[in-house]
PDB file of C-alpha atoms in Angstrom:
ATOM      1  CA  MET G   1      39.915  48.672 129.954  1.00  0.00           C
ATOM      2  CA  LEU G   2      38.497  46.850 126.939  1.00  0.00           C
ATOM      3  CA  ALA G   3      38.984  43.094 126.600  1.00  0.00           C
ATOM      4  CA  GLN G   4      41.265  43.597 123.576  1.00  0.00           C
ATOM      5  CA  GLN G   5      43.478  46.039 125.504  1.00  0.00           C
ATOM      6  CA  ARG G   6      43.550  43.738 128.529  1.00  0.00           C
ATOM      7  CA  GLN G   7      44.529  40.735 126.440  1.00  0.00           C
ATOM      8  CA  ALA G   8      47.275  42.722 124.727  1.00  0.00           C
ATOM      9  CA  ALA G   9      48.638  43.648 128.164  1.00  0.00           C
ATOM     10  CA  ILE G  10      48.500  39.997 129.234  1.00  0.00           C
ATOM     11  CA  LEU G  11      50.428  38.900 126.143  1.00  0.00           C
ATOM     12  CA  GLU G  12      53.105  41.518 126.749  1.00  0.00           C
ATOM     13  CA  ARG G  13      53.519  40.275 130.318  1.00  0.00           C
ATOM     14  CA  VAL G  14      53.815  36.673 129.129  1.00  0.00           C
ATOM     15  CA  ARG G  15      56.375  37.584 126.485  1.00  0.00           C
ATOM     16  CA  SER G  16      58.524  39.612 128.876  1.00  0.00           C
ATOM     17  CA  ALA G  17      58.287  37.349 131.944  1.00  0.00           C
ATOM     18  CA  GLY G  18      57.736  33.965 130.309  1.00  0.00           C
ATOM     19  CA  GLY G  19      54.655  33.291 132.467  1.00  0.00           C
ATOM     20  CA  VAL G  20      51.912  34.934 134.514  1.00  0.00           C
ATOM     21  CA  ARG G  21      49.569  34.080 137.424  1.00  0.00           C
ATOM     22  CA  VAL G  22      45.830  34.703 137.357  1.00  0.00           C
ATOM     23  CA  THR G  23      45.828  36.365 140.785  1.00  0.00           C
ATOM     24  CA  GLU G  24      48.635  38.757 139.874  1.00  0.00           C
ATOM     25  CA  LEU G  25      46.983  39.772 136.612  1.00  0.00           C
ATOM     26  CA  ALA G  26      43.632  40.313 138.314  1.00  0.00           C
ATOM     27  CA  THR G  27      45.232  42.666 140.845  1.00  0.00           C
ATOM     28  CA  GLU G  28      47.284  44.564 138.271  1.00  0.00           C
ATOM     29  CA  LEU G  29      44.436  44.996 135.789  1.00  0.00           C
ATOM     30  CA  GLY G  30      41.715  45.594 138.368  1.00  0.00           C
ATOM     31  CA  VAL G  31      39.375  42.816 137.264  1.00  0.00           C
ATOM     32  CA  SER G  32      38.153  39.525 138.689  1.00  0.00           C
ATOM     33  CA  ASP G  33      39.975  36.206 138.510  1.00  0.00           C
ATOM     34  CA  MET G  34      37.159  34.891 136.321  1.00  0.00           C
ATOM     35  CA  THR G  35      37.665  37.700 133.795  1.00  0.00           C
ATOM     36  CA  ILE G  36      41.376  36.893 133.584  1.00  0.00           C
ATOM     37  CA  ARG G  37      40.632  33.197 133.120  1.00  0.00           C
ATOM     38  CA  ARG G  38      38.296  34.017 130.238  1.00  0.00           C
ATOM     39  CA  ASP G  39      41.014  36.184 128.687  1.00  0.00           C
ATOM     40  CA  LEU G  40      43.561  33.393 129.052  1.00  0.00           C
ATOM     41  CA  GLU G  41      41.151  30.893 127.513  1.00  0.00           C
ATOM     42  CA  ALA G  42      40.577  33.195 124.525  1.00  0.00           C
ATOM     43  CA  LEU G  43      44.301  33.709 124.005  1.00  0.00           C
ATOM     44  CA  HIS G  44      44.973  29.994 124.419  1.00  0.00           C
ATOM     45  CA  GLU G  45      42.379  29.112 121.764  1.00  0.00           C
ATOM     46  CA  ARG G  46      44.158  31.494 119.364  1.00  0.00           C
ATOM     47  CA  GLY G  47      47.488  29.776 120.050  1.00  0.00           C
ATOM     48  CA  LEU G  48      49.031  32.896 121.580  1.00  0.00           C
ATOM     49  CA  LEU G  49      49.852  31.376 124.979  1.00  0.00           C
ATOM     50  CA  ALA G  50      49.638  28.084 126.876  1.00  0.00           C
ATOM     51  CA  LYS G  51      47.293  27.725 129.845  1.00  0.00           C
ATOM     52  CA  VAL G  52      48.719  26.114 132.972  1.00  0.00           C
ATOM     53  CA  HIS G  53      47.307  25.603 136.474  1.00  0.00           C
ATOM     54  CA  GLY G  54      46.838  29.046 138.023  1.00  0.00           C
ATOM     55  CA  GLY G  55      48.064  31.036 135.040  1.00  0.00           C
ATOM     56  CA  ALA G  56      49.699  30.849 131.615  1.00  0.00           C
ATOM     57  CA  THR G  57      53.078  30.577 129.904  1.00  0.00           C
ATOM     58  CA  ALA G  58      54.407  31.498 126.502  1.00  0.00           C
ATOM     59  CA  ALA G  59      53.236  29.200 123.738  1.00  0.00           C
ATOM     60  CA  GLY G  60      56.173  26.977 122.884  1.00  0.00           C
ATOM     61  CA  PRO G  61      56.756  26.411 119.168  1.00  0.00           C
ATOM     62  CA  SER G  62      57.766  23.019 117.858  1.00  0.00           C
ATOM     63  CA  SER G  63      61.499  22.467 117.586  1.00  0.00           C
ATOM     64  CA  THR G  64      61.020  22.033 113.826  1.00  0.00           C
ATOM     65  CA  ASP G  65      58.824  25.106 113.236  1.00  0.00           C
ATOM     66  CA  GLU G  66      60.571  27.313 110.670  1.00  0.00           C
ATOM     67  CA  PRO G  67      58.836  30.649 109.948  1.00  0.00           C
ATOM     68  CA  GLY G  68      59.422  32.112 106.493  1.00  0.00           C
ATOM     69  CA  PHE G  69      61.803  35.013 105.910  1.00  0.00           C
ATOM     70  CA  HIS G  70      59.019  37.543 105.410  1.00  0.00           C
ATOM     71  CA  ALA G  71      57.209  36.499 108.588  1.00  0.00           C
ATOM     72  CA  LYS G  72      60.376  36.944 110.639  1.00  0.00           C
ATOM     73  CA  SER G  73      61.413  40.171 108.919  1.00  0.00           C
ATOM     74  CA  VAL G  74      58.588  42.179 110.540  1.00  0.00           C
ATOM     75  CA  ARG G  75      59.394  41.094 114.126  1.00  0.00           C
ATOM     76  CA  GLN G  76      61.561  43.013 116.632  1.00  0.00           C
ATOM     77  CA  LEU G  77      62.504  45.619 114.015  1.00  0.00           C
ATOM     78  CA  PRO G  78      64.133  48.178 116.383  1.00  0.00           C
ATOM     79  CA  GLU G  79      66.127  45.471 118.118  1.00  0.00           C
ATOM     80  CA  LYS G  80      67.375  43.964 114.867  1.00  0.00           C
ATOM     81  CA  ALA G  81      68.332  47.372 113.509  1.00  0.00           C
ATOM     82  CA  ALA G  82      70.268  48.236 116.661  1.00  0.00           C
ATOM     83  CA  ILE G  83      72.063  44.885 116.655  1.00  0.00           C
ATOM     84  CA  ALA G  84      72.969  45.312 112.986  1.00  0.00           C
ATOM     85  CA  ASP G  85      74.269  48.849 113.596  1.00  0.00           C
ATOM     86  CA  ARG G  86      76.601  47.587 116.305  1.00  0.00           C
ATOM     87  CA  ALA G  87      77.707  44.529 114.332  1.00  0.00           C
ATOM     88  CA  ALA G  88      78.649  46.703 111.351  1.00  0.00           C
ATOM     89  CA  GLN G  89      81.256  48.399 113.558  1.00  0.00           C
ATOM     90  CA  LEU G  90      83.153  45.095 113.678  1.00  0.00           C
ATOM     91  CA  VAL G  91      83.728  45.025 109.897  1.00  0.00           C
ATOM     92  CA  ARG G  92      86.890  46.511 108.408  1.00  0.00           C
ATOM     93  CA  PRO G  93      87.470  47.458 104.743  1.00  0.00           C
ATOM     94  CA  GLY G  94      88.965  44.652 102.696  1.00  0.00           C
ATOM     95  CA  ALA G  95      87.808  41.907 105.072  1.00  0.00           C
ATOM     96  CA  ALA G  96      86.464  38.542 104.012  1.00  0.00           C
ATOM     97  CA  VAL G  97      83.276  37.963 105.983  1.00  0.00           C
ATOM     98  CA  ALA G  98      80.409  35.499 105.921  1.00  0.00           C
ATOM     99  CA  LEU G  99      76.770  36.267 106.663  1.00  0.00           C
ATOM    100  CA  SER G 100      74.513  33.337 107.416  1.00  0.00           C
ATOM    101  CA  ALA G 101      70.835  33.361 106.538  1.00  0.00           C
ATOM    102  CA  GLY G 102      68.473  35.351 108.749  1.00  0.00           C
ATOM    103  CA  THR G 103      66.593  38.605 109.023  1.00  0.00           C
ATOM    104  CA  THR G 104      69.136  40.194 111.391  1.00  0.00           C
ATOM    105  CA  THR G 105      72.020  39.336 109.074  1.00  0.00           C
ATOM    106  CA  ALA G 106      69.979  40.852 106.234  1.00  0.00           C
ATOM    107  CA  GLU G 107      69.760  44.052 108.292  1.00  0.00           C
ATOM    108  CA  LEU G 108      73.534  43.917 108.683  1.00  0.00           C
ATOM    109  CA  ALA G 109      73.969  43.504 104.911  1.00  0.00           C
ATOM    110  CA  ARG G 110      72.188  46.824 104.385  1.00  0.00           C
ATOM    111  CA  ARG G 111      74.872  48.480 106.538  1.00  0.00           C
ATOM    112  CA  LEU G 112      77.755  46.900 104.634  1.00  0.00           C
ATOM    113  CA  VAL G 113      76.948  48.179 101.143  1.00  0.00           C
ATOM    114  CA  ASP G 114      79.434  51.067 101.496  1.00  0.00           C
ATOM    115  CA  VAL G 115      82.370  49.154 103.028  1.00  0.00           C
ATOM    116  CA  PRO G 116      85.286  49.271 100.524  1.00  0.00           C
ATOM    117  CA  GLY G 117      86.862  46.093  99.206  1.00  0.00           C
ATOM    118  CA  LEU G 118      84.634  43.758 101.155  1.00  0.00           C
ATOM    119  CA  THR G 119      84.258  40.091 100.219  1.00  0.00           C
ATOM    120  CA  VAL G 120      81.001  38.602 101.501  1.00  0.00           C
ATOM    121  CA  VAL G 121      80.202  34.899 101.444  1.00  0.00           C
ATOM    122  CA  THR G 122      76.581  34.025 102.179  1.00  0.00           C
ATOM    123  CA  ASN G 123      74.041  31.234 101.885  1.00  0.00           C
ATOM    124  CA  SER G 124      71.222  33.810 102.157  1.00  0.00           C
ATOM    125  CA  LEU G 125      69.348  34.855  99.038  1.00  0.00           C
ATOM    126  CA  PRO G 126      68.132  38.149 100.599  1.00  0.00           C
ATOM    127  CA  VAL G 127      71.648  39.048 101.795  1.00  0.00           C
ATOM    128  CA  ALA G 128      73.113  38.397  98.341  1.00  0.00           C
ATOM    129  CA  GLU G 129      70.376  40.466  96.690  1.00  0.00           C
ATOM    130  CA  ILE G 130      70.875  43.412  99.057  1.00  0.00           C
ATOM    131  CA  LEU G 131      74.609  43.548  98.346  1.00  0.00           C
ATOM    132  CA  HIS G 132      74.160  42.915  94.622  1.00  0.00           C
ATOM    133  CA  ALA G 133      71.635  45.742  94.283  1.00  0.00           C
ATOM    134  CA  GLY G 134      73.297  48.341  96.509  1.00  0.00           C
ATOM    135  CA  GLY G 135      76.905  47.328  97.068  1.00  0.00           C
ATOM    136  CA  ARG G 136      80.088  48.958  95.812  1.00  0.00           C
ATOM    137  CA  PRO G 137      81.742  47.832  92.564  1.00  0.00           C
ATOM    138  CA  ASP G 138      84.886  46.852  94.491  1.00  0.00           C
ATOM    139  CA  GLN G 139      82.948  44.383  96.649  1.00  0.00           C
ATOM    140  CA  THR G 140      82.746  40.662  95.886  1.00  0.00           C
ATOM    141  CA  VAL G 141      79.646  38.677  96.824  1.00  0.00           C
ATOM    142  CA  VAL G 142      79.819  34.882  96.829  1.00  0.00           C
ATOM    143  CA  LEU G 143      76.483  33.056  97.019  1.00  0.00           C
ATOM    144  CA  THR G 144      76.657  29.351  97.796  1.00  0.00           C
ATOM    145  CA  GLY G 145      74.541  26.873  95.922  1.00  0.00           C
ATOM    146  CA  GLY G 146      72.155  24.539  97.670  1.00  0.00           C
ATOM    147  CA  VAL G 147      68.551  23.740  98.472  1.00  0.00           C
ATOM    148  CA  ARG G 148      66.327  26.664  99.432  1.00  0.00           C
ATOM    149  CA  THR G 149      64.643  26.624 102.860  1.00  0.00           C
ATOM    150  CA  PRO G 150      61.537  28.547 104.063  1.00  0.00           C
ATOM    151  CA  SER G 151      63.884  31.148 105.560  1.00  0.00           C
ATOM    152  CA  ASP G 152      65.520  31.708 102.128  1.00  0.00           C
ATOM    153  CA  ALA G 153      68.739  29.940 103.112  1.00  0.00           C
ATOM    154  CA  LEU G 154      70.684  27.716 100.727  1.00  0.00           C
ATOM    155  CA  VAL G 155      71.660  24.493 102.481  1.00  0.00           C
ATOM    156  CA  GLY G 156      72.787  20.949 101.841  1.00  0.00           C
ATOM    157  CA  PRO G 157      75.874  19.301 100.289  1.00  0.00           C
ATOM    158  CA  LEU G 158      76.436  21.985  97.629  1.00  0.00           C
ATOM    159  CA  ALA G 159      76.422  24.769 100.219  1.00  0.00           C
ATOM    160  CA  VAL G 160      78.629  22.843 102.645  1.00  0.00           C
ATOM    161  CA  GLY G 161      81.110  21.926  99.899  1.00  0.00           C
ATOM    162  CA  ALA G 162      81.423  25.537  98.742  1.00  0.00           C
ATOM    163  CA  VAL G 163      82.030  26.853 102.248  1.00  0.00           C
ATOM    164  CA  ARG G 164      84.592  24.207 103.262  1.00  0.00           C
ATOM    165  CA  ALA G 165      87.056  25.468 100.643  1.00  0.00           C
ATOM    166  CA  LEU G 166      87.105  29.001 102.111  1.00  0.00           C
ATOM    167  CA  HIS G 167      89.056  30.835 104.818  1.00  0.00           C
ATOM    168  CA  LEU G 168      87.212  33.829 106.272  1.00  0.00           C
ATOM    169  CA  ASP G 169      88.016  36.549 108.787  1.00  0.00           C
ATOM    170  CA  LEU G 170      84.613  36.786 110.395  1.00  0.00           C
ATOM    171  CA  LEU G 171      81.231  35.049 110.434  1.00  0.00           C
ATOM    172  CA  PHE G 172      78.021  36.797 111.440  1.00  0.00           C
ATOM    173  CA  LEU G 173      75.617  34.050 112.417  1.00  0.00           C
ATOM    174  CA  GLY G 174      71.882  34.442 112.813  1.00  0.00           C
ATOM    175  CA  VAL G 175      70.234  31.791 114.980  1.00  0.00           C
ATOM    176  CA  HIS G 176      66.719  30.525 115.631  1.00  0.00           C
ATOM    177  CA  GLY G 177      67.226  29.918 119.346  1.00  0.00           C
ATOM    178  CA  ILE G 178      69.650  30.086 122.267  1.00  0.00           C
ATOM    179  CA  SER G 179      69.687  27.688 125.185  1.00  0.00           C
ATOM    180  CA  GLU G 180      72.147  27.027 127.998  1.00  0.00           C
ATOM    181  CA  ARG G 181      71.732  23.307 127.363  1.00  0.00           C
ATOM    182  CA  ALA G 182      71.481  23.189 123.558  1.00  0.00           C
ATOM    183  CA  GLY G 183      73.613  26.200 122.601  1.00  0.00           C
ATOM    184  CA  PHE G 184      72.760  27.996 119.354  1.00  0.00           C
ATOM    185  CA  THR G 185      70.076  26.111 117.443  1.00  0.00           C
ATOM    186  CA  THR G 186      68.054  25.959 114.236  1.00  0.00           C
ATOM    187  CA  PRO G 187      64.826  24.127 113.259  1.00  0.00           C
ATOM    188  CA  ASN G 188      66.389  22.870 110.009  1.00  0.00           C
ATOM    189  CA  LEU G 189      68.838  19.936 110.113  1.00  0.00           C
ATOM    190  CA  MET G 190      70.557  20.788 106.835  1.00  0.00           C
ATOM    191  CA  GLU G 191      70.851  24.451 107.786  1.00  0.00           C
ATOM    192  CA  ALA G 192      72.622  23.420 110.993  1.00  0.00           C
ATOM    193  CA  GLU G 193      75.195  21.504 108.950  1.00  0.00           C
ATOM    194  CA  THR G 194      75.727  24.471 106.627  1.00  0.00           C
ATOM    195  CA  ASP G 195      76.075  26.851 109.575  1.00  0.00           C
ATOM    196  CA  ARG G 196      78.661  24.562 111.187  1.00  0.00           C
ATOM    197  CA  ALA G 197      80.677  24.676 107.952  1.00  0.00           C
ATOM    198  CA  LEU G 198      80.551  28.485 108.040  1.00  0.00           C
ATOM    199  CA  VAL G 199      81.728  28.468 111.664  1.00  0.00           C
ATOM    200  CA  ALA G 200      84.648  26.193 110.777  1.00  0.00           C
ATOM    201  CA  ALA G 201      85.684  28.449 107.871  1.00  0.00           C
ATOM    202  CA  ALA G 202      85.874  31.662 109.944  1.00  0.00           C
ATOM    203  CA  ASP G 203      88.531  32.890 112.358  1.00  0.00           C
ATOM    204  CA  ARG G 204      85.923  34.631 114.544  1.00  0.00           C
ATOM    205  CA  LEU G 205      82.248  33.934 115.214  1.00  0.00           C
ATOM    206  CA  VAL G 206      79.831  36.783 115.957  1.00  0.00           C
ATOM    207  CA  VAL G 207      76.281  35.698 116.789  1.00  0.00           C
ATOM    208  CA  LEU G 208      73.460  38.204 116.206  1.00  0.00           C
ATOM    209  CA  ALA G 209      70.334  37.432 118.242  1.00  0.00           C
ATOM    210  CA  ASP G 210      67.587  39.572 119.766  1.00  0.00           C
ATOM    211  CA  HIS G 211      66.130  38.791 123.194  1.00  0.00           C
ATOM    212  CA  THR G 212      63.314  36.601 121.844  1.00  0.00           C
ATOM    213  CA  LYS G 213      65.822  33.910 120.840  1.00  0.00           C
ATOM    214  CA  TRP G 214      66.645  33.109 124.477  1.00  0.00           C
ATOM    215  CA  GLY G 215      64.894  29.928 125.635  1.00  0.00           C
ATOM    216  CA  THR G 216      63.916  28.858 122.122  1.00  0.00           C
ATOM    217  CA  VAL G 217      65.328  25.490 121.075  1.00  0.00           C
ATOM    218  CA  GLY G 218      65.413  24.270 117.478  1.00  0.00           C
ATOM    219  CA  ILE G 219      65.769  20.605 116.642  1.00  0.00           C
ATOM    220  CA  SER G 220      69.473  20.848 115.793  1.00  0.00           C
ATOM    221  CA  SER G 221      72.355  22.498 117.637  1.00  0.00           C
ATOM    222  CA  ILE G 222      74.789  24.513 115.537  1.00  0.00           C
ATOM    223  CA  VAL G 223      77.543  25.095 118.105  1.00  0.00           C
ATOM    224  CA  GLU G 224      77.797  25.453 121.870  1.00  0.00           C
ATOM    225  CA  LEU G 225      77.596  28.880 123.493  1.00  0.00           C
ATOM    226  CA  ALA G 226      81.339  28.948 124.205  1.00  0.00           C
ATOM    227  CA  ALA G 227      82.089  28.819 120.464  1.00  0.00           C
ATOM    228  CA  ALA G 228      80.936  32.435 120.027  1.00  0.00           C
ATOM    229  CA  HIS G 229      83.696  35.030 120.259  1.00  0.00           C
ATOM    230  CA  VAL G 230      81.039  37.778 120.390  1.00  0.00           C
ATOM    231  CA  LEU G 231      77.269  37.796 120.877  1.00  0.00           C
ATOM    232  CA  VAL G 232      75.313  40.979 120.130  1.00  0.00           C
ATOM    233  CA  SER G 233      71.816  41.243 121.630  1.00  0.00           C
ATOM    234  CA  ASP G 234      69.424  43.915 122.867  1.00  0.00           C
ATOM    235  CA  ASP G 235      68.692  45.248 126.340  1.00  0.00           C
ATOM    236  CA  ARG G 236      65.446  43.278 126.723  1.00  0.00           C
ATOM    237  CA  LEU G 237      67.549  40.153 127.164  1.00  0.00           C
ATOM    238  CA  PRO G 238      66.511  38.882 130.632  1.00  0.00           C
ATOM    239  CA  PRO G 239      68.984  38.843 133.562  1.00  0.00           C
ATOM    240  CA  PRO G 240      69.287  35.017 133.688  1.00  0.00           C
ATOM    241  CA  ALA G 241      70.274  35.001 130.022  1.00  0.00           C
ATOM    242  CA  ARG G 242      72.812  37.771 130.564  1.00  0.00           C
ATOM    243  CA  ARG G 243      74.380  35.813 133.401  1.00  0.00           C
ATOM    244  CA  VAL G 244      74.668  32.572 131.423  1.00  0.00           C
ATOM    245  CA  LEU G 245      75.844  34.212 128.221  1.00  0.00           C
ATOM    246  CA  GLY G 246      78.229  36.539 130.048  1.00  0.00           C
ATOM    247  CA  GLU G 247      79.924  33.500 131.535  1.00  0.00           C
ATOM    248  CA  GLN G 248      80.066  31.373 128.386  1.00  0.00           C
ATOM    249  CA  VAL G 249      80.506  33.521 125.267  1.00  0.00           C
ATOM    250  CA  GLY G 250      83.743  35.374 124.676  1.00  0.00           C
ATOM    251  CA  GLU G 251      82.087  38.801 124.805  1.00  0.00           C
ATOM    252  CA  LEU G 252      78.472  39.816 125.341  1.00  0.00           C
ATOM    253  CA  ILE G 253      77.503  43.135 123.781  1.00  0.00           C
ATOM    254  CA  ILE G 254      74.143  44.624 124.753  1.00  0.00           C
ATOM    255  CA  VAL G 255      72.648  47.438 122.675  1.00  0.00           C
ATOM    256  CA  LYS G 256      69.638  49.638 123.294  1.00  0.00           C
ATOM    257  CA  ALA G 257      67.137  50.176 120.506  1.00  0.00           C
ATOM    258  CA  THR G 258      65.135  53.365 120.165  1.00  0.00           C
ATOM    259  CA  GLY G 259      61.763  53.560 118.438  1.00  0.00           C
ATOM    260  CA  ALA G 260      63.579  54.343 115.214  1.00  0.00           C
ATOM    261  CA  GLY G 261      65.743  51.299 115.622  1.00  0.00           C
ATOM    262  CA  ARG G 262      69.040  53.080 116.125  1.00  0.00           C
ATOM    263  CA  VAL G 263      71.817  52.391 118.591  1.00  0.00           C
ATOM    264  CA  THR G 264      71.930  54.903 121.437  1.00  0.00           C
ATOM    265  CA  ARG G 265      74.684  53.216 123.385  1.00  0.00           C
ATOM    266  CA  THR G 266      77.208  50.494 122.707  1.00  0.00           C
ATOM    267  CA  PRO G 267      78.211  47.707 125.072  1.00  0.00           C
ATOM    268  CA  THR G 268      77.174  47.559 128.697  1.00  0.00           C
ATOM    269  CA  SER G 269      79.499  46.255 131.357  1.00  0.00           C
ATOM    270  CA  GLU G 270      79.013  42.753 129.925  1.00  0.00           C
ATOM    271  CA  GLY G 271      81.188  43.640 126.964  1.00  0.00           C
ATOM    272  CA  THR G 272      83.507  46.255 125.559  1.00  0.00           C
ATOM    273  CA  ALA G 273      83.929  47.336 122.010  1.00  0.00           C
ATOM    274  CA  PRO G 274      86.769  45.623 120.199  1.00  0.00           C
TER     275      PRO G 274
END
């Protein structure tokens, strides 16, 4: 196995398990401990993982790191598509729904362009553009004002003021991270305030989050886990996360993504379709 292939395998193990041991990797990959240590050092220098005594863990981003919309839009594509497919099943014609900023909510917007009579409130520039360009003439799209963030969200007093005057059936919330301690989080303080206003305006909260969001903590909490009526995630969500979320959110829906990014089954035993 070439060094590049070996390092790719190491990264996949770190991402799926959260951490690895040198001795285990050496046995699995059929190389010496020293070779694995050199691989870990190379990956550490590139910022792809964090070296610890006897192994490595996932590189932890800063709680204020906020990747741009484009950077996030190319990650976990099958998972996001599957989550969006399932979330679209929760939307009824004529409903008033809100979509927060995020790449998964943008995927959902693409599946809502044909829903009759829909009113969509959003603080996401990409979501508004998707529905403006491809939506039905009987749909209404309301874009809040505000200050633009790196993730193409509109936030701040103008956004909060616009949302507080509304009463919505459903909010689809994209989040930066999920933690048992911190709840649903974001790396942007003003975006957290805007998201909380969206939560307060909606009768039901549906959180859309792929498995990579578990264990990530942004600087600001949006709401606690128990505030979510529904959470839709993918089947790579680890068992500890399923246990915690299954106990705290109203309903946990797990979907399976194929290579084409389509749903092949709806909820597991953690949740049932509404």
